[in-house]
């Protein structure tokens, strides 16, 4: 069996942002679904709870455990491509970067994705990772089939026809229903996207938000607190040709401004908060308009080297602009100094039980702060606004909501917890975080 077992206390696990640490009693690195099943059965026999961790990109403790920690490092690679069904089946631990590169070599692409490629496939879908889209939803909404090991050590497969009640829930399962070992995703022939990035005033973006959403396949924007400045991005399919932003311009925008100088600016802002508003005014004016065309994953994603903490809420799309105005007014009347832009994206309604877009067209409002900066006052104030508008917190990002709130926010919440009772009655895959958000 390709596993590694370790004694308690010999290795501490930390997530990417440094907000969560855990000290598992045992670790396993299985190389197949059968080895996952064996590890799960052994853990159950030894009275250990089980969690799987990918790259640790979630800001919450959703993957933390003091029992068995499964690392999917060897569960990687494409199992098969079905060009008739236009699907790809991929092992759960495959990083999104490797999946996208492999698909591009095959002349294929996902329809949509988020802006980070560091996550594993299973980690990204299990927490509801999404990009922005008028018609195309989250990564989980592109799933056509799942394979997972359940609490009794059996291998379960599901899709829209086979065990549809499991399929409805497990696509965003928070690791509460089992260990995902493979995911089948819809793909399509490789296409080109033209990205148009353009500065715009806060007032104009808010006034034209619905129009900008309707006119573009993928629209998002960033507002820089303490300024009236936004940076907008419109991605639409293109017949080509491929147009690079230019090596120098791309490096200036993606590396120097978005990572290098941004890192310096945040370090200065953390030490001297009063410097943040003038830095924000400079930074928001430094990004220039640009247009470029490339294959999808190169347009959707961007490097993120500055570490941060994040909270994000999904709102009914019609509530987005009102909530944003309230966030701006709150910041302006408070002593808060906010160094990170506020990010706004959209998604169409989907049919996934615990999707943040379940049953409603949604807009996402994400707030960030530089790692190491006190964040509770800001996040609490924003969360108060989001919840007043019926917001649903992103499952992988910081929030304070509990099962009582979430049961009211999700009409199908009881459907999920009933399935969990059936698949994992002893809570083998439970932890303290899941107890808070899903209840006992």
mmCIF file of C-alpha atoms in Angstrom, residues 16 55-59 95-98 100 110 112-121 124 129-131 139 220 222 297 299-308 310 343 345 368 394 397:
data_model
loop_
_atom_site.group_PDB
_atom_site.id
_atom_site.type_symbol
_atom_site.label_atom_id
_atom_site.label_comp_id
_atom_site.label_asym_id
_atom_site.label_seq_id
_atom_site.Cartn_x
_atom_site.Cartn_y
_atom_site.Cartn_z
ATOM 1 C CA UNK A 16 -1.963 28.543 2.188
ATOM 2 C CA UNK A 55 -3.213 22.535 -1.713
ATOM 3 C CA UNK A 56 -4.777 24.167 1.348
ATOM 4 C CA UNK A 57 -6.175 27.090 -0.607
ATOM 5 C CA UNK A 58 -9.324 27.253 1.509
ATOM 6 C CA UNK A 59 -9.189 29.870 4.233
ATOM 7 C CA UNK A 95 -3.781 20.411 -9.949
ATOM 8 C CA UNK A 96 -5.957 22.637 -12.113
ATOM 9 C CA UNK A 97 -2.831 23.990 -13.796
ATOM 10 C CA UNK A 98 -1.824 20.528 -15.015
ATOM 11 C CA UNK A 100 -5.680 22.846 -18.177
ATOM 12 C CA UNK A 110 -13.124 23.905 -19.746
ATOM 13 C CA UNK A 112 -15.077 28.531 -17.325
ATOM 14 C CA UNK A 113 -12.853 28.604 -14.251
ATOM 15 C CA UNK A 114 -11.647 30.799 -11.419
ATOM 16 C CA UNK A 115 -8.579 32.997 -11.474
ATOM 17 C CA UNK A 116 -6.248 30.632 -9.572
ATOM 18 C CA UNK A 117 -4.884 27.333 -10.896
ATOM 19 C CA UNK A 118 -3.083 26.127 -7.774
ATOM 20 C CA UNK A 119 -5.959 24.063 -6.355
ATOM 21 C CA UNK A 120 -6.547 20.369 -6.889
ATOM 22 C CA UNK A 121 -9.624 19.444 -8.899
ATOM 23 C CA UNK A 124 -11.768 23.291 -5.972
ATOM 24 C CA UNK A 129 -14.636 27.487 -6.539
ATOM 25 C CA UNK A 130 -15.937 29.688 -9.359
ATOM 26 C CA UNK A 131 -14.974 32.341 -11.838
ATOM 27 C CA UNK A 139 -16.276 24.390 -11.786
ATOM 28 C CA UNK A 220 -15.869 41.215 -13.404
ATOM 29 C CA UNK A 222 -12.356 45.413 -8.826
ATOM 30 C CA UNK A 297 -7.069 29.278 -18.950
ATOM 31 C CA UNK A 299 -7.124 34.575 -19.807
ATOM 32 C CA UNK A 300 -9.183 33.386 -16.819
ATOM 33 C CA UNK A 301 -6.213 32.913 -14.485
ATOM 34 C CA UNK A 302 -3.465 35.144 -13.174
ATOM 35 C CA UNK A 303 -0.531 34.729 -10.784
ATOM 36 C CA UNK A 304 -1.318 35.386 -7.113
ATOM 37 C CA UNK A 305 1.886 35.626 -5.113
ATOM 38 C CA UNK A 306 0.781 38.124 -2.471
ATOM 39 C CA UNK A 307 -0.769 36.102 0.374
ATOM 40 C CA UNK A 308 -4.018 37.311 1.875
ATOM 41 C CA UNK A 310 -10.505 36.512 2.116
ATOM 42 C CA UNK A 343 -13.797 41.948 -6.258
ATOM 43 C CA UNK A 345 -18.149 38.512 -10.186
ATOM 44 C CA UNK A 368 -9.449 40.619 1.107
ATOM 45 C CA UNK A 394 -18.267 30.952 0.038
ATOM 46 C CA UNK A 397 -13.510 31.445 2.633
#
